[in-house]
């Protein structure tokens, strides 16, 4: 049963307000095993609403609309539903009594316009609204079920759960559950990873596998249906295992696990401590690691050594080195890593120095050139990143931070 969600309100299409109802309803429908194939947003215009409902009737068996059920001039959903179905609006006595009772409870006179909210397309069923004046509407037309709910998110949510879900179950629309799992990877490009996964992402495969990229973290999103959650999970487990095995140490973890969390998990696993010395990332690594609660046992601290002077004073980087090679150099990255490791007595010293741009690049040291240093008891090594020069400053800083943390993670993974 394909579903469509329609968000009605001029404030939504003008950009004044974000349509959050469609996202919420789609997540709920998905969990009920009802796939949503279409989202439509439109303003408060009667003709356009009738047209949109007609299009939905042609391509979806379940249509859930929100908004436009209020008593004001621009609330047109009930008129549009009636016109689309070719039936008149009729006053529903029960609805009217409920609206009158609500005003009586609040000790307020009822405006004439509120009477309009008791009008329903002929043959439709009202959905009681326990917290607002606008009742919802449940209506069959042709082979499609139309549901209209108020726009106010908390009214809509409560009515969806209390009124709509039981009716969907009753009419047999609730199908098999759909379960989603996400595996995150870092360290290679999206197209590279996709090239190694064509057999997984092929259309029509079950479980279904999709790839998305967000800030250089690549995510495999695995979806599978089943009679219940346990069955769906059991069906997708071999696919999850295959991804973990095929991509090995590129795998950061599941769900929302990103590079920082994966690094902290490794520090915890081998009980090692880390200290950081950051130049071009300005403390971003420290920020991301300390965003994870309870890391003080493994992350000792860091220094933002932005000027050469700070690299000398706080990290014991020799001035001769800075003068001979410049701050963005493997020699200085090395000295920063060694310096912070010994200053804080950490197992791992991690450093970053680079040209974040947009200015400051030279032909030899272009914007996006970053040197990383990693000092351990076994010695110190460096790594070069070329992230620019076309990338904006915040992207270069974010990528440099991620690559640095990922390098430390990989180092720990071998232990
Ligand atoms: P009522 O008039 O009874 O409050 P209604 O059905 O007429 O309900 P609207 O007037 O369209 O609803 O919207 C009421 C409020 O809910 C407004 O603040 C509106 O911006 C917000 N709203 C409407 N639709 C959405 C949506 N899709 N996502 C998030 N907020 C919404
Ligand atoms: Mg409105």
GROMACS .gro file of C-alpha atoms and ligand atoms in nm:
model
  447
    1UNK     CA    1   0.000   0.000   0.000
    2UNK     CA    2   0.172   0.316  -0.123
    3UNK     CA    3   0.115   0.627   0.087
    4UNK     CA    4   0.143   0.999   0.018
    5UNK     CA    5   0.178   1.274   0.277
    6UNK     CA    6   0.044   1.620   0.197
    7UNK     CA    7   0.145   1.924   0.401
    8UNK     CA    8  -0.095   2.213   0.354
    9UNK     CA    9  -0.012   2.569   0.455
   10UNK     CA   10   0.121   2.877   0.277
   11UNK     CA   11   0.369   2.926   0.562
   12UNK     CA   12   0.530   2.595   0.463
   13UNK     CA   13   0.590   2.668   0.096
   14UNK     CA   14   0.695   3.029   0.162
   15UNK     CA   15   0.978   2.898   0.379
   16UNK     CA   16   0.855   3.064   0.697
   17UNK     CA   17   0.804   2.732   0.869
   18UNK     CA   18   0.962   2.394   0.818
   19UNK     CA   19   0.729   2.105   0.740
   20UNK     CA   20   0.811   1.868   1.022
   21UNK     CA   21   0.478   1.685   1.009
   22UNK     CA   22   0.564   1.499   0.688
   23UNK     CA   23   0.888   1.365   0.833
   24UNK     CA   24   0.720   1.248   1.152
   25UNK     CA   25   0.426   1.086   0.974
   26UNK     CA   26   0.654   0.913   0.723
   27UNK     CA   27   0.867   0.765   1.000
   28UNK     CA   28   0.554   0.634   1.169
   29UNK     CA   29   0.410   0.490   0.847
   30UNK     CA   30   0.742   0.327   0.762
   31UNK     CA   31   0.755   0.159   1.100
   32UNK     CA   32   0.404   0.029   1.034
   33UNK     CA   33   0.521  -0.123   0.708
   34UNK     CA   34   0.344   0.133   0.490
   35UNK     CA   35   0.592   0.278   0.240
   36UNK     CA   36   0.564   0.650   0.168
   37UNK     CA   37   0.649   0.730  -0.193
   38UNK     CA   38   0.538   1.092  -0.220
   39UNK     CA   39   0.554   1.414  -0.016
   40UNK     CA   40   0.357   1.711  -0.142
   41UNK     CA   41   0.362   2.060   0.012
   42UNK     CA   42   0.132   2.334  -0.102
   43UNK     CA   43  -0.024   2.661   0.006
   44UNK     CA   44  -0.378   2.751   0.107
   45UNK     CA   45  -0.539   2.767  -0.235
   46UNK     CA   46  -0.862   2.575  -0.299
   47UNK     CA   47  -0.805   2.491  -0.666
   48UNK     CA   48  -0.449   2.375  -0.602
   49UNK     CA   49  -0.562   2.165  -0.306
   50UNK     CA   50  -0.830   1.991  -0.511
   51UNK     CA   51  -0.574   1.922  -0.783
   52UNK     CA   52  -0.315   1.789  -0.537
   53UNK     CA   53  -0.568   1.555  -0.375
   54UNK     CA   54  -0.671   1.433  -0.721
   55UNK     CA   55  -0.309   1.357  -0.814
   56UNK     CA   56  -0.261   1.173  -0.484
   57UNK     CA   57  -0.579   0.969  -0.545
   58UNK     CA   58  -0.427   0.850  -0.871
   59UNK     CA   59  -0.099   0.723  -0.727
   60UNK     CA   60  -0.147   0.640  -0.357
   61UNK     CA   61  -0.387   0.413  -0.165
   62UNK     CA   62  -0.339   0.608   0.158
   63UNK     CA   63  -0.316   0.987   0.172
   64UNK     CA   64  -0.246   1.170   0.497
   65UNK     CA   65  -0.288   1.548   0.485
   66UNK     CA   66  -0.211   1.793   0.765
   67UNK     CA   67  -0.315   2.155   0.809
   68UNK     CA   68  -0.602   2.367   0.690
   69UNK     CA   69  -0.865   2.226   0.923
   70UNK     CA   70  -0.905   2.538   1.133
   71UNK     CA   71  -1.199   2.779   1.134
   72UNK     CA   72  -1.034   3.060   0.935
   73UNK     CA   73  -1.086   3.163   0.570
   74UNK     CA   74  -0.760   3.005   0.460
   75UNK     CA   75  -0.849   2.665   0.604
   76UNK     CA   76  -0.970   2.476   0.300
   77UNK     CA   77  -0.893   2.111   0.350
   78UNK     CA   78  -1.251   1.996   0.410
   79UNK     CA   79  -1.380   2.191   0.108
   80UNK     CA   80  -1.102   2.050  -0.108
   81UNK     CA   81  -1.171   1.692   0.003
   82UNK     CA   82  -1.542   1.725  -0.072
   83UNK     CA   83  -1.479   1.885  -0.412
   84UNK     CA   84  -1.218   1.624  -0.507
   85UNK     CA   85  -1.458   1.340  -0.412
   86UNK     CA   86  -1.757   1.517  -0.573
   87UNK     CA   87  -1.970   1.512  -0.258
   88UNK     CA   88  -2.133   1.795  -0.059
   89UNK     CA   89  -2.025   1.909   0.287
   90UNK     CA   90  -2.274   1.813   0.557
   91UNK     CA   91  -2.288   1.914   0.920
   92UNK     CA   92  -2.203   1.632   1.159
   93UNK     CA   93  -2.414   1.656   1.474
   94UNK     CA   94  -2.163   1.474   1.693
   95UNK     CA   95  -1.880   1.697   1.578
   96UNK     CA   96  -2.084   2.009   1.644
   97UNK     CA   97  -2.170   1.886   1.994
   98UNK     CA   98  -1.800   1.816   2.062
   99UNK     CA   99  -1.696   2.163   1.948
  100UNK     CA  100  -1.972   2.328   2.153
  101UNK     CA  101  -1.871   2.123   2.455
  102UNK     CA  102  -1.508   2.232   2.417
  103UNK     CA  103  -1.605   2.600   2.419
  104UNK     CA  104  -1.836   2.543   2.716
  105UNK     CA  105  -1.553   2.372   2.909
  106UNK     CA  106  -1.326   2.669   2.839
  107UNK     CA  107  -1.608   2.902   2.934
  108UNK     CA  108  -1.580   3.093   2.606
  109UNK     CA  109  -1.849   3.187   2.354
  110UNK     CA  110  -1.828   2.992   2.030
  111UNK     CA  111  -1.774   3.196   1.712
  112UNK     CA  112  -1.998   3.118   1.416
  113UNK     CA  113  -1.696   3.025   1.214
  114UNK     CA  114  -1.623   2.735   1.447
  115UNK     CA  115  -1.948   2.579   1.331
  116UNK     CA  116  -1.774   2.525   0.997
  117UNK     CA  117  -1.543   2.278   1.166
  118UNK     CA  118  -1.838   2.042   1.210
  119UNK     CA  119  -1.878   2.019   0.833
  120UNK     CA  120  -1.758   1.694   0.679
  121UNK     CA  121  -1.759   1.562   0.324
  122UNK     CA  122  -2.064   1.338   0.294
  123UNK     CA  123  -1.979   0.981   0.394
  124UNK     CA  124  -1.665   1.078   0.587
  125UNK     CA  125  -1.595   0.979   0.948
  126UNK     CA  126  -1.486   1.246   1.198
  127UNK     CA  127  -1.174   1.178   1.403
  128UNK     CA  128  -1.222   1.326   1.749
  129UNK     CA  129  -0.960   1.584   1.852
  130UNK     CA  130  -0.916   1.567   2.229
  131UNK     CA  131  -0.700   1.882   2.253
  132UNK     CA  132  -0.817   2.125   1.983
  133UNK     CA  133  -1.128   2.238   1.802
  134UNK     CA  134  -1.056   2.089   1.460
  135UNK     CA  135  -1.172   1.727   1.427
  136UNK     CA  136  -0.982   1.515   1.179
  137UNK     CA  137  -1.139   1.344   0.880
  138UNK     CA  138  -1.125   0.980   0.763
  139UNK     CA  139  -1.270   0.935   0.418
  140UNK     CA  140  -1.268   0.667   0.151
  141UNK     CA  141  -1.288   0.783  -0.210
  142UNK     CA  142  -1.243   0.543  -0.498
  143UNK     CA  143  -0.971   0.299  -0.391
  144UNK     CA  144  -0.792   0.552  -0.171
  145UNK     CA  145  -0.830   0.634   0.198
  146UNK     CA  146  -0.788   1.005   0.279
  147UNK     CA  147  -0.701   1.118   0.630
  148UNK     CA  148  -0.696   1.489   0.721
  149UNK     CA  149  -0.533   1.597   1.048
  150UNK     CA  150  -0.474   1.939   1.207
  151UNK     CA  151  -0.150   2.120   1.128
  152UNK     CA  152  -0.051   2.184   1.490
  153UNK     CA  153   0.220   1.921   1.541
  154UNK     CA  154   0.126   1.805   1.892
  155UNK     CA  155  -0.244   1.773   1.801
  156UNK     CA  156  -0.156   1.590   1.481
  157UNK     CA  157   0.076   1.344   1.657
  158UNK     CA  158  -0.168   1.255   1.928
  159UNK     CA  159  -0.451   1.205   1.678
  160UNK     CA  160  -0.232   0.998   1.449
  161UNK     CA  161  -0.140   0.757   1.727
  162UNK     CA  162  -0.481   0.745   1.894
  163UNK     CA  163  -0.719   0.770   1.599
  164UNK     CA  164  -0.540   0.684   1.278
  165UNK     CA  165  -0.319   0.387   1.371
  166UNK     CA  166  -0.605   0.174   1.516
  167UNK     CA  167  -0.812   0.241   1.203
  168UNK     CA  168  -0.522   0.150   0.977
  169UNK     CA  169  -0.486  -0.178   1.165
  170UNK     CA  170  -0.860  -0.241   1.146
  171UNK     CA  171  -0.870  -0.199   0.770
  172UNK     CA  172  -0.569  -0.426   0.723
  173UNK     CA  173  -0.335  -0.155   0.595
  174UNK     CA  174  -0.066  -0.218   0.853
  175UNK     CA  175   0.172  -0.453   0.684
  176UNK     CA  176   0.504  -0.597   0.773
  177UNK     CA  177   0.746  -0.387   0.979
  178UNK     CA  178   1.046  -0.225   0.812
  179UNK     CA  179   1.372  -0.206   1.011
  180UNK     CA  180   1.667   0.018   0.925
  181UNK     CA  181   2.030  -0.013   1.036
  182UNK     CA  182   2.320   0.218   0.954
  183UNK     CA  183   2.691   0.125   0.932
  184UNK     CA  184   2.935   0.418   0.910
  185UNK     CA  185   3.271   0.413   0.732
  186UNK     CA  186   3.554   0.663   0.703
  187UNK     CA  187   3.876   0.685   0.510
  188UNK     CA  188   3.780   0.640   0.149
  189UNK     CA  189   3.566   0.827  -0.105
  190UNK     CA  190   3.202   0.750  -0.168
  191UNK     CA  191   3.254   0.635  -0.528
  192UNK     CA  192   3.543   0.412  -0.421
  193UNK     CA  193   3.329   0.243  -0.161
  194UNK     CA  194   3.032   0.220  -0.392
  195UNK     CA  195   3.248   0.048  -0.654
  196UNK     CA  196   3.316  -0.224  -0.398
  197UNK     CA  197   2.949  -0.259  -0.314
  198UNK     CA  198   2.764  -0.279  -0.646
  199UNK     CA  199   2.639  -0.626  -0.559
  200UNK     CA  200   2.488  -0.488  -0.238
  201UNK     CA  201   2.331  -0.170  -0.372
  202UNK     CA  202   2.171  -0.331  -0.676
  203UNK     CA  203   1.804  -0.239  -0.706
  204UNK     CA  204   1.551  -0.490  -0.582
  205UNK     CA  205   1.794  -0.663  -0.346
  206UNK     CA  206   1.655  -0.778  -0.013
  207UNK     CA  207   1.766  -0.647   0.234
  208UNK     CA  208   1.792  -0.319   0.051
  209UNK     CA  209   2.126  -0.135   0.083
  210UNK     CA  210   2.180   0.235   0.012
  211UNK     CA  211   2.489   0.456   0.042
  212UNK     CA  212   2.495   0.815   0.163
  213UNK     CA  213   2.785   1.049   0.239
  214UNK     CA  214   2.789   1.318   0.503
  215UNK     CA  215   3.103   1.522   0.566
  216UNK     CA  216   3.324   1.240   0.428
  217UNK     CA  217   3.165   0.979   0.652
  218UNK     CA  218   3.007   0.716   0.428
  219UNK     CA  219   2.699   0.535   0.556
  220UNK     CA  220   2.550   0.208   0.443
  221UNK     CA  221   2.181   0.213   0.520
  222UNK     CA  222   2.033  -0.136   0.530
  223UNK     CA  223   1.655  -0.179   0.528
  224UNK     CA  224   1.456  -0.498   0.556
  225UNK     CA  225   1.095  -0.593   0.611
  226UNK     CA  226   0.963  -0.874   0.825
  227UNK     CA  227   0.656  -0.995   1.008
  228UNK     CA  228   0.811  -0.839   1.320
  229UNK     CA  229   1.130  -0.659   1.421
  230UNK     CA  230   1.320  -0.972   1.527
  231UNK     CA  231   1.249  -1.142   1.196
  232UNK     CA  232   1.355  -0.836   0.996
  233UNK     CA  233   1.679  -0.808   1.199
  234UNK     CA  234   1.758  -1.175   1.150
  235UNK     CA  235   1.709  -1.137   0.776
  236UNK     CA  236   1.944  -0.839   0.754
  237UNK     CA  237   2.220  -0.977   0.983
  238UNK     CA  238   2.413  -1.159   0.704
  239UNK     CA  239   2.418  -0.836   0.500
  240UNK     CA  240   2.544  -0.635   0.799
  241UNK     CA  241   2.812  -0.900   0.862
  242UNK     CA  242   2.917  -0.891   0.496
  243UNK     CA  243   2.961  -0.511   0.506
  244UNK     CA  244   3.164  -0.527   0.828
  245UNK     CA  245   3.386  -0.801   0.689
  246UNK     CA  246   3.436  -0.648   0.344
  247UNK     CA  247   3.518  -0.298   0.468
  248UNK     CA  248   3.719  -0.405   0.773
  249UNK     CA  249   3.896  -0.120   0.947
  250UNK     CA  250   3.709   0.146   0.748
  251UNK     CA  251   3.407   0.062   0.964
  252UNK     CA  252   3.355   0.313   1.244
  253UNK     CA  253   3.045   0.155   1.393
  254UNK     CA  254   2.668   0.160   1.377
  255UNK     CA  255   2.397   0.420   1.411
  256UNK     CA  256   2.531   0.765   1.490
  257UNK     CA  257   2.888   0.651   1.563
  258UNK     CA  258   3.132   0.885   1.391
  259UNK     CA  259   3.511   0.910   1.394
  260UNK     CA  260   3.545   1.068   1.740
  261UNK     CA  261   3.325   0.805   1.906
  262UNK     CA  262   3.507   0.525   1.725
  263UNK     CA  263   3.843   0.665   1.841
  264UNK     CA  264   3.725   0.689   2.201
  265UNK     CA  265   3.599   0.330   2.182
  266UNK     CA  266   3.948   0.217   2.078
  267UNK     CA  267   4.119   0.421   2.352
  268UNK     CA  268   3.886   0.254   2.598
  269UNK     CA  269   3.944  -0.093   2.453
  270UNK     CA  270   4.323  -0.080   2.485
  271UNK     CA  271   4.315   0.154   2.787
  272UNK     CA  272   4.541   0.415   2.626
  273UNK     CA  273   4.551   0.791   2.679
  274UNK     CA  274   4.555   1.063   2.414
  275UNK     CA  275   4.666   1.427   2.402
  276UNK     CA  276   4.627   1.666   2.109
  277UNK     CA  277   4.815   1.964   1.967
  278UNK     CA  278   4.609   2.157   1.714
  279UNK     CA  279   4.699   2.446   1.490
  280UNK     CA  280   4.471   2.482   1.185
  281UNK     CA  281   4.181   2.293   1.347
  282UNK     CA  282   4.173   2.537   1.639
  283UNK     CA  283   4.055   2.286   1.899
  284UNK     CA  284   3.800   2.105   1.685
  285UNK     CA  285   3.945   1.764   1.771
  286UNK     CA  286   3.933   1.844   2.142
  287UNK     CA  287   3.576   1.967   2.103
  288UNK     CA  288   3.459   1.654   1.921
  289UNK     CA  289   3.626   1.416   2.165
  290UNK     CA  290   3.501   1.600   2.472
  291UNK     CA  291   3.147   1.602   2.330
  292UNK     CA  292   3.144   1.236   2.431
  293UNK     CA  293   3.060   1.199   2.800
  294UNK     CA  294   3.302   1.023   3.033
  295UNK     CA  295   3.620   1.049   2.821
  296UNK     CA  296   3.845   1.206   3.085
  297UNK     CA  297   4.005   0.870   3.164
  298UNK     CA  298   4.138   0.846   2.806
  299UNK     CA  299   4.157   1.200   2.672
  300UNK     CA  300   4.399   1.401   2.884
  301UNK     CA  301   4.371   1.734   2.706
  302UNK     CA  302   4.509   1.945   2.426
  303UNK     CA  303   4.670   2.268   2.320
  304UNK     CA  304   4.560   2.510   2.051
  305UNK     CA  305   4.900   2.634   1.936
  306UNK     CA  306   4.809   2.872   1.662
  307UNK     CA  307   5.106   3.109   1.644
  308UNK     CA  308   5.465   2.988   1.607
  309UNK     CA  309   5.536   3.143   1.942
  310UNK     CA  310   5.271   2.919   2.102
  311UNK     CA  311   5.417   2.611   1.935
  312UNK     CA  312   5.752   2.699   2.091
  313UNK     CA  313   5.625   2.794   2.434
  314UNK     CA  314   5.357   2.529   2.485
  315UNK     CA  315   5.494   2.235   2.287
  316UNK     CA  316   5.870   2.286   2.288
  317UNK     CA  317   5.887   2.303   1.908
  318UNK     CA  318   6.241   2.436   1.839
  319UNK     CA  319   6.244   2.781   1.680
  320UNK     CA  320   6.511   2.665   1.435
  321UNK     CA  321   6.269   2.403   1.306
  322UNK     CA  322   5.992   2.658   1.255
  323UNK     CA  323   6.231   2.893   1.078
  324UNK     CA  324   6.382   2.626   0.858
  325UNK     CA  325   6.064   2.445   0.748
  326UNK     CA  326   5.770   2.669   0.832
  327UNK     CA  327   5.479   2.582   1.063
  328UNK     CA  328   5.308   2.366   0.799
  329UNK     CA  329   5.569   2.096   0.758
  330UNK     CA  330   5.623   1.734   0.857
  331UNK     CA  331   5.908   1.841   1.085
  332UNK     CA  332   5.683   2.072   1.288
  333UNK     CA  333   5.390   1.824   1.293
  334UNK     CA  334   5.634   1.569   1.435
  335UNK     CA  335   5.768   1.806   1.698
  336UNK     CA  336   5.415   1.910   1.802
  337UNK     CA  337   5.307   1.548   1.847
  338UNK     CA  338   5.618   1.462   2.048
  339UNK     CA  339   5.582   1.783   2.249
  340UNK     CA  340   5.220   1.731   2.357
  341UNK     CA  341   5.278   1.362   2.430
  342UNK     CA  342   5.563   1.437   2.668
  343UNK     CA  343   5.405   1.750   2.821
  344UNK     CA  344   5.090   1.562   2.919
  345UNK     CA  345   5.244   1.217   2.967
  346UNK     CA  346   5.004   1.053   2.723
  347UNK     CA  347   5.039   0.725   2.537
  348UNK     CA  348   4.948   0.898   2.209
  349UNK     CA  349   5.031   1.251   2.098
  350UNK     CA  350   4.833   1.367   1.795
  351UNK     CA  351   4.906   1.688   1.606
  352UNK     CA  352   4.760   1.889   1.318
  353UNK     CA  353   4.915   2.180   1.130
  354UNK     CA  354   4.793   2.307   0.793
  355UNK     CA  355   4.668   2.585   0.568
  356UNK     CA  356   4.293   2.619   0.622
  357UNK     CA  357   4.257   2.914   0.384
  358UNK     CA  358   4.104   3.093   0.212
  359UNK     CA  359   4.427   3.298   0.211
  360UNK     CA  360   4.779   3.200   0.311
  361UNK     CA  361   4.833   2.942   0.038
  362UNK     CA  362   5.151   2.937  -0.172
  363UNK     CA  363   5.245   2.721  -0.472
  364UNK     CA  364   5.452   2.495  -0.245
  365UNK     CA  365   5.202   2.502   0.040
  366UNK     CA  366   4.854   2.547  -0.110
  367UNK     CA  367   4.531   2.591   0.084
  368UNK     CA  368   4.423   2.248   0.208
  369UNK     CA  369   4.774   2.118   0.274
  370UNK     CA  370   4.774   1.962   0.620
  371UNK     CA  371   5.039   1.766   0.808
  372UNK     CA  372   4.943   1.525   1.085
  373UNK     CA  373   5.179   1.388   1.347
  374UNK     CA  374   5.134   1.085   1.570
  375UNK     CA  375   5.374   1.011   1.853
  376UNK     CA  376   5.369   0.685   2.049
  377UNK     CA  377   5.618   0.490   2.259
  378UNK     CA  378   5.738   0.335   1.931
  379UNK     CA  379   5.833   0.672   1.782
  380UNK     CA  380   5.671   0.941   1.573
  381UNK     CA  381   5.541   0.951   1.219
  382UNK     CA  382   5.370   1.204   0.993
  383UNK     CA  383   5.105   1.203   0.727
  384UNK     CA  384   5.019   1.450   0.453
  385UNK     CA  385   4.666   1.548   0.357
  386UNK     CA  386   4.568   1.748   0.049
  387UNK     CA  387   4.214   1.865   0.116
  388UNK     CA  388   4.183   2.183  -0.089
  389UNK     CA  389   4.240   2.422  -0.237
  390UNK     CA  390   3.882   2.478  -0.352
  391UNK     CA  391   3.726   2.369  -0.022
  392UNK     CA  392   3.597   2.628   0.225
  393UNK     CA  393   3.781   2.680   0.550
  394UNK     CA  394   3.532   2.496   0.770
  395UNK     CA  395   3.538   2.189   0.545
  396UNK     CA  396   3.919   2.177   0.550
  397UNK     CA  397   3.919   2.209   0.929
  398UNK     CA  398   3.649   1.943   0.971
  399UNK     CA  399   3.817   1.695   0.735
  400UNK     CA  400   4.161   1.752   0.891
  401UNK     CA  401   4.014   1.680   1.235
  402UNK     CA  402   3.843   1.364   1.114
  403UNK     CA  403   4.149   1.229   0.932
  404UNK     CA  404   4.367   1.295   1.237
  405UNK     CA  405   4.130   1.115   1.473
  406UNK     CA  406   4.090   0.832   1.224
  407UNK     CA  407   4.465   0.784   1.205
  408UNK     CA  408   4.487   0.751   1.583
  409UNK     CA  409   4.194   0.508   1.571
  410UNK     CA  410   4.367   0.289   1.311
  411UNK     CA  411   4.688   0.292   1.513
  412UNK     CA  412   4.499   0.166   1.819
  413UNK     CA  413   4.307  -0.092   1.616
  414UNK     CA  414   4.635  -0.273   1.545
  415UNK     CA  415   4.709  -0.316   1.915
  416LIG     P1  416  -0.601   2.475   1.382
  416LIG     O1  417  -0.649   2.593   1.304
  416LIG     O2  418  -0.708   2.397   1.447
  416LIG     O3  419  -0.491   2.511   1.478
  416LIG     P2  420  -0.515   2.376   1.127
  416LIG     O4  421  -0.541   2.239   1.075
  416LIG     O5  422  -0.588   2.486   1.062
  416LIG     O6  423  -0.534   2.370   1.281
  416LIG     P3  424  -0.292   2.525   1.047
  416LIG     O7  425  -0.362   2.652   1.077
  416LIG     O8  426  -0.265   2.493   0.906
  416LIG     O9  427  -0.365   2.403   1.113
  416LIG    O10  428  -0.155   2.520   1.127
  416LIG     C1  429  -0.153   2.537   1.268
  416LIG     C2  430  -0.010   2.551   1.317
  416LIG    O11  431   0.063   2.433   1.288
  416LIG     C3  432   0.066   2.664   1.252
  416LIG    O12  433   0.156   2.721   1.346
  416LIG     C4  434   0.141   2.596   1.143
  416LIG    O13  435   0.254   2.669   1.103
  416LIG     C5  436   0.175   2.463   1.206
  416LIG     N1  437   0.189   2.362   1.100
  416LIG     C6  438   0.099   2.338   1.004
  416LIG     N2  439   0.142   2.242   0.920
  416LIG     C7  440   0.266   2.206   0.965
  416LIG     C8  441   0.363   2.111   0.920
  416LIG     N3  442   0.343   2.036   0.812
  416LIG     N4  443   0.477   2.099   0.991
  416LIG     C9  444   0.498   2.177   1.100
  416LIG     N5  445   0.411   2.268   1.147
  416LIG    C10  446   0.294   2.284   1.081
  417LIG    MG1  447  -0.345   2.694   0.800
   0.00000   0.00000   0.00000
